[in-house]
């Protein structure tokens, strides 16, 4: 029987207030929710298997679109309104809106459709169940997270007469693994309308910590142009781009500051044509990770300020910081506290972690919207042949997501 309606407790704040810490509202018996998900475990496993078996490499639009349409169909069956943000070069980004019983801003469930594995990987890296784990390309990052979203919505509807307790928006983008260039603005504009963002990226470590801080990421290319010459006939007329680049690389390496969790990694170098030619061109690409926004600005300034050691060589620096760090703001900490309270009621201690990798959670956190990342599966081997998720952990992770949707 529906509970008696109570008089409005509070007038809502005009500003999007940070999530207050304290006990979760309303007081719900989360343990029955956990039991519910425990009985759904085989279905969750089956959903993950189905999603893994639709390969979806970021660079293959039709493959990603196939997964997107399958999911749109499933979300519509759950009462959602699905629509695609069309993009020419990547898969279309899938947005699904659900109305809720309670009048509130939606919670955004954020994830991505794409994986890093080229089409055909399944033939050598089969989706299989062994040793209590489900293995396969993208199982951990992050098809299990998508499965949680489906099953959390399904379970909440079953508890609330085929409705959701509050409005929910699901956004699954197609290009997260390659920097989110085509989805970034969409993610930001959708997130701005939401109360909080729950990111279903993989959890961290064997204990499945959620991520309350992520480093920001930047990418740069540094290109040196020197002057070619025959190394035997007129060596002294040449200006070696490789010698110049080597000196620059050393300068760049000095910008790393481990105490501030600021790193610069020159990941690739290329240059020259053959051994008997003084090289006229050389370049390097680098990955920059920042824990603090202002370090990003500082590093950017220093990289652009690099000057050639050999005045006859020319330097060109391209790139920039493309994802700001997700910092552990009070709003993020408040959201973590809510999740930890729920996990406690479900019988486990939910830890938090600060990690080096960036995700789309960085984008939404940078807008000041309370964001909690790492709500996906517990597992290991993201982006490797060992990618897998722990099956026994699936029910409580899905229950945590459902309880957060309801309890925020
Ligand atoms: Zn991911």
XYZ file of C-alpha atoms and ligand atoms in Angstrom:
409
model
C 0.000 0.000 0.000
C 1.323 3.473 -0.768
C 2.394 5.410 2.264
C 0.399 8.467 3.328
C 1.669 11.612 1.757
C 3.435 13.876 4.189
C 3.510 17.633 4.058
C 6.479 19.101 2.236
C 9.342 19.037 4.695
C 11.481 21.790 3.370
C 11.400 24.397 0.701
C 14.083 23.457 -1.777
C 17.187 25.603 -1.994
C 17.468 27.841 -4.998
C 21.134 27.088 -5.514
C 22.247 23.541 -6.281
C 23.377 22.818 -2.758
C 26.223 20.451 -2.064
C 25.046 17.071 -0.848
C 24.896 17.365 2.935
C 26.656 14.648 4.854
C 24.742 12.641 7.418
C 22.351 9.736 7.346
C 20.767 8.773 4.060
C 17.195 9.854 3.396
C 14.693 8.249 3.428
C 15.306 5.469 5.923
C 15.006 2.428 3.689
C 15.775 -1.162 4.438
C 18.749 -1.557 2.157
C 19.291 -5.146 3.261
C 16.157 -6.255 1.414
C 17.547 -4.470 -1.636
C 20.745 -6.477 -1.313
C 18.808 -9.737 -1.123
C 16.940 -8.670 -4.205
C 20.207 -8.207 -6.128
C 21.618 -11.464 -4.811
C 18.693 -13.262 -6.415
C 19.324 -11.317 -9.636
C 23.009 -12.269 -9.837
C 22.613 -14.776 -12.708
C 20.774 -12.162 -14.766
C 23.441 -9.549 -14.100
C 26.126 -11.991 -15.242
C 24.100 -12.782 -18.358
C 23.701 -9.070 -19.167
C 27.448 -8.471 -18.826
C 28.124 -11.422 -21.122
C 25.713 -10.037 -23.737
C 27.313 -6.611 -23.585
C 30.859 -7.992 -23.818
C 29.882 -10.045 -26.837
C 28.905 -6.928 -28.755
C 32.380 -5.572 -29.422
C 32.588 -1.779 -29.396
C 36.016 -0.309 -30.158
C 36.069 3.502 -29.960
C 37.215 3.819 -33.584
C 34.477 1.676 -35.120
C 31.277 3.675 -35.394
C 29.019 0.904 -36.653
C 30.164 -1.496 -33.940
C 29.550 1.053 -31.178
C 26.206 1.989 -32.725
C 25.154 -1.659 -32.631
C 25.723 -1.719 -28.877
C 24.007 1.666 -28.493
C 20.816 0.532 -30.245
C 20.656 -2.712 -28.294
C 20.916 -0.723 -25.060
C 18.417 1.917 -26.169
C 15.916 -0.920 -26.677
C 16.567 -2.338 -23.224
C 16.255 1.039 -21.525
C 13.011 1.781 -23.354
C 11.582 -1.514 -22.126
C 12.327 -0.215 -18.631
C 10.240 2.878 -19.293
C 13.040 5.262 -20.265
C 12.988 7.761 -23.095
C 16.062 7.021 -25.226
C 17.628 9.431 -27.707
C 20.937 9.578 -29.542
C 23.308 12.483 -29.885
C 24.461 11.825 -33.434
C 28.139 12.172 -34.268
C 29.760 11.437 -37.620
C 33.088 9.909 -36.635
C 32.296 8.006 -33.471
C 29.357 6.008 -32.240
C 26.275 8.024 -31.315
C 26.087 8.974 -27.654
C 23.090 7.447 -25.894
C 20.985 9.451 -23.471
C 18.032 7.946 -21.622
C 15.723 9.963 -19.388
C 13.514 8.441 -16.721
C 10.791 10.291 -14.853
C 10.563 9.784 -11.109
C 7.891 9.660 -8.441
C 9.606 12.358 -6.459
C 10.031 15.804 -7.944
C 13.771 16.402 -7.951
C 16.651 17.062 -10.272
C 17.784 13.878 -11.979
C 20.776 11.864 -10.892
C 23.124 11.331 -13.823
C 24.430 7.798 -14.325
C 27.479 8.292 -16.503
C 29.429 5.724 -18.477
C 30.803 4.825 -21.877
C 29.975 2.355 -24.622
C 33.435 2.083 -26.132
C 36.325 -0.205 -25.317
C 40.008 -0.158 -26.236
C 39.903 -3.551 -27.965
C 39.930 -3.780 -31.773
C 37.163 -5.664 -33.518
C 37.839 -9.395 -33.489
C 39.500 -9.448 -30.049
C 36.729 -11.760 -28.850
C 38.091 -14.564 -30.997
C 41.321 -14.671 -28.983
C 39.963 -13.303 -25.701
C 36.703 -15.154 -25.334
C 34.062 -14.086 -22.866
C 34.151 -16.835 -20.245
C 33.425 -17.616 -16.631
C 36.172 -19.235 -14.580
C 37.545 -19.006 -11.031
C 34.597 -16.955 -9.846
C 35.230 -14.296 -12.466
C 33.779 -13.203 -15.753
C 36.517 -12.511 -18.320
C 36.386 -10.694 -21.618
C 37.254 -7.481 -23.474
C 35.564 -4.564 -21.734
C 34.015 -6.728 -19.003
C 35.560 -4.526 -16.302
C 35.923 -1.240 -18.184
C 33.011 -0.889 -18.284
C 30.326 -3.190 -19.546
C 29.641 -4.448 -16.048
C 28.988 -0.825 -15.051
C 26.376 -0.560 -17.815
C 24.824 -3.815 -16.593
C 24.558 -2.311 -13.088
C 22.700 0.691 -14.501
C 20.189 -1.584 -16.273
C 19.620 -3.814 -13.279
C 19.545 -0.992 -10.731
C 16.784 0.703 -12.731
C 14.929 -2.566 -13.132
C 15.116 -3.367 -9.416
C 14.050 0.117 -8.345
C 11.046 -0.030 -10.650
C 10.062 -3.357 -9.160
C 10.108 -1.759 -5.710
C 8.141 1.330 -6.732
C 5.145 0.142 -8.773
C 6.995 0.349 -12.114
C 8.317 3.836 -11.483
C 11.638 5.185 -10.336
C 11.709 6.889 -6.939
C 13.356 9.963 -8.512
C 14.254 11.193 -12.007
C 17.325 9.575 -13.543
C 19.315 10.384 -16.665
C 21.645 7.802 -18.164
C 24.403 9.011 -20.480
C 26.621 6.490 -22.257
C 29.178 8.150 -24.511
C 31.060 6.485 -27.340
C 34.525 8.036 -27.204
C 35.672 8.049 -23.570
C 38.648 5.802 -24.228
C 39.994 8.218 -26.817
C 39.580 11.464 -24.881
C 35.838 12.269 -25.135
C 36.334 15.030 -27.710
C 32.962 14.512 -29.358
C 31.009 13.932 -26.137
C 32.547 16.399 -23.740
C 30.118 19.246 -24.362
C 27.147 16.901 -24.179
C 28.327 15.410 -20.896
C 28.828 18.867 -19.452
C 25.452 20.215 -20.523
C 23.555 17.130 -19.323
C 25.433 17.150 -16.013
C 24.581 20.811 -15.385
C 20.919 19.868 -15.091
C 21.615 17.095 -12.591
C 21.858 16.946 -8.827
C 24.777 14.551 -8.740
C 26.788 12.318 -11.045
C 27.405 8.638 -10.389
C 30.108 7.279 -12.667
C 30.010 3.532 -13.275
C 33.668 3.203 -14.211
C 35.502 0.260 -12.594
C 36.095 0.321 -8.858
C 39.645 0.611 -7.607
C 41.724 -2.271 -6.274
C 40.766 -5.613 -4.780
C 38.535 -3.931 -2.186
C 36.611 -2.017 -4.800
C 37.190 1.507 -3.531
C 35.261 4.331 -5.150
C 37.256 7.155 -6.685
C 36.982 10.531 -5.018
C 39.934 12.114 -6.789
C 41.367 11.585 -10.223
C 44.293 13.208 -11.861
C 43.763 15.526 -14.763
C 45.285 14.535 -18.085
C 47.072 16.408 -20.810
C 48.766 15.423 -24.045
C 51.447 17.282 -25.923
C 53.559 16.848 -29.024
C 56.899 18.531 -29.284
C 58.390 18.772 -32.722
C 61.950 19.822 -33.517
C 63.045 20.974 -36.941
C 66.787 21.112 -37.607
C 68.753 20.838 -40.809
C 69.702 17.736 -42.763
C 73.249 17.098 -43.962
C 75.387 14.170 -45.096
C 77.021 12.871 -41.945
C 80.268 12.113 -43.786
C 80.607 14.894 -46.352
C 79.359 17.939 -44.450
C 78.435 16.985 -40.931
C 79.050 20.505 -39.638
C 76.398 21.944 -41.932
C 73.700 19.869 -40.255
C 71.644 20.809 -37.197
C 70.549 17.629 -35.459
C 66.902 17.623 -34.455
C 67.515 14.471 -32.426
C 70.273 16.025 -30.293
C 68.015 19.003 -29.677
C 65.046 16.774 -28.812
C 67.156 14.710 -26.412
C 68.026 17.860 -24.482
C 64.397 18.962 -24.444
C 63.305 15.581 -23.134
C 65.646 16.001 -20.192
C 64.171 19.441 -19.455
C 60.658 18.035 -19.638
C 61.518 15.168 -17.294
C 62.642 17.711 -14.689
C 59.111 19.148 -14.535
C 57.822 15.989 -12.837
C 57.075 16.596 -9.157
C 56.074 13.396 -7.389
C 55.256 15.203 -4.148
C 52.550 17.163 -5.943
C 51.544 14.022 -7.855
C 52.481 15.811 -11.061
C 54.032 13.638 -13.756
C 55.230 14.136 -17.318
C 55.885 11.018 -19.341
C 57.578 11.246 -22.707
C 55.856 8.218 -24.128
C 57.122 8.132 -27.697
C 60.016 9.632 -29.635
C 60.550 9.517 -33.356
C 62.934 11.158 -35.744
C 65.602 10.948 -38.380
C 65.664 9.071 -41.646
C 68.894 7.020 -41.811
C 72.151 6.635 -39.939
C 74.268 8.643 -42.376
C 72.046 11.706 -42.364
C 72.057 14.414 -39.700
C 68.364 14.341 -38.751
C 66.278 17.327 -39.781
C 63.180 16.308 -37.829
C 62.359 14.666 -34.527
C 59.346 14.683 -32.265
C 58.078 13.329 -29.017
C 54.647 12.878 -27.482
C 54.030 13.264 -23.798
C 51.366 12.498 -21.268
C 50.885 14.921 -18.382
C 49.014 14.041 -15.166
C 48.029 16.688 -12.661
C 46.400 16.420 -9.255
C 45.707 20.153 -8.987
C 44.221 22.459 -11.566
C 46.845 25.132 -11.082
C 49.665 22.683 -11.802
C 48.085 22.179 -15.207
C 48.315 25.870 -15.986
C 51.881 26.021 -14.724
C 53.043 23.010 -16.739
C 51.313 24.319 -19.826
C 53.117 27.636 -19.459
C 56.490 25.933 -18.951
C 56.068 23.610 -21.930
C 55.098 26.476 -24.190
C 58.046 28.410 -22.823
C 60.625 25.812 -23.919
C 63.309 27.369 -26.122
C 65.777 25.558 -28.378
C 69.280 24.899 -27.009
C 70.531 25.056 -30.562
C 69.301 28.389 -31.888
C 69.309 26.945 -35.410
C 66.663 24.418 -34.481
C 62.979 25.247 -34.307
C 60.574 23.982 -31.634
C 56.853 23.544 -32.000
C 54.695 22.587 -29.035
C 51.122 21.442 -29.498
C 48.500 20.058 -27.160
C 47.074 20.933 -23.796
C 45.346 19.689 -20.681
C 42.155 17.989 -21.858
C 40.677 16.742 -18.605
C 40.914 18.820 -15.459
C 41.622 16.884 -12.274
C 38.711 15.641 -10.228
C 39.509 17.134 -6.845
C 38.096 15.865 -3.576
C 35.842 18.839 -2.901
C 33.396 18.895 0.062
C 30.607 17.977 -2.386
C 32.539 14.916 -3.564
C 33.390 13.969 0.024
C 29.717 14.330 1.014
C 28.648 12.008 -1.768
C 31.281 9.472 -0.751
C 29.993 9.632 2.835
C 26.489 8.795 1.625
C 27.796 5.841 -0.326
C 29.879 4.659 2.628
C 26.810 4.864 4.910
C 24.788 2.745 2.508
C 27.615 0.230 2.102
C 27.846 0.037 5.888
C 24.167 -0.846 6.065
C 24.752 -3.452 3.378
C 27.480 -4.916 5.549
C 30.768 -3.728 4.140
C 33.245 -0.923 4.423
C 33.446 1.111 1.243
C 36.842 2.692 0.808
C 37.827 5.653 -1.301
C 40.870 6.198 -3.485
C 42.669 8.889 -5.421
C 43.813 7.553 -8.782
C 45.980 8.642 -11.692
C 43.638 7.859 -14.557
C 41.092 10.381 -15.797
C 37.470 9.751 -16.773
C 34.435 11.778 -17.759
C 33.868 12.205 -14.009
C 36.679 14.758 -14.200
C 34.551 16.873 -16.532
C 31.477 16.914 -14.317
C 33.425 17.396 -11.069
C 35.206 20.373 -12.638
C 31.767 22.006 -13.059
C 31.245 21.737 -9.304
C 28.619 19.001 -9.575
C 28.959 16.367 -6.834
C 30.533 13.402 -8.600
C 31.386 9.936 -7.353
C 33.403 7.680 -9.608
C 34.320 3.996 -9.513
C 30.808 2.704 -8.816
C 31.269 -0.089 -11.348
C 32.493 -3.613 -10.813
C 35.346 -4.968 -8.732
C 37.898 -6.646 -10.948
C 41.249 -6.259 -12.610
C 43.173 -6.035 -15.836
C 41.413 -3.095 -17.501
C 42.702 -2.745 -21.089
C 44.658 -6.044 -20.908
C 44.160 -9.701 -21.792
C 43.351 -10.402 -18.124
C 40.371 -8.089 -17.932
C 37.834 -9.648 -15.553
C 35.252 -8.924 -12.865
C 34.598 -10.715 -9.586
C 31.155 -12.318 -9.832
C 30.421 -12.554 -6.099
C 30.872 -8.770 -5.780
C 28.282 -7.948 -8.440
C 25.107 -7.941 -6.291
C 26.293 -5.554 -3.618
C 27.838 -3.136 -6.106
C 24.576 -3.026 -8.067
C 22.657 -2.636 -4.787
C 24.887 0.268 -3.786
C 24.182 2.029 -7.072
C 20.417 1.479 -6.711
C 20.418 2.659 -3.096
C 22.365 5.787 -4.054
C 19.884 6.614 -6.809
C 17.045 6.282 -4.345
C 18.738 7.777 -1.317
C 20.212 10.958 -2.753
Zn 36.367 3.360 -18.630
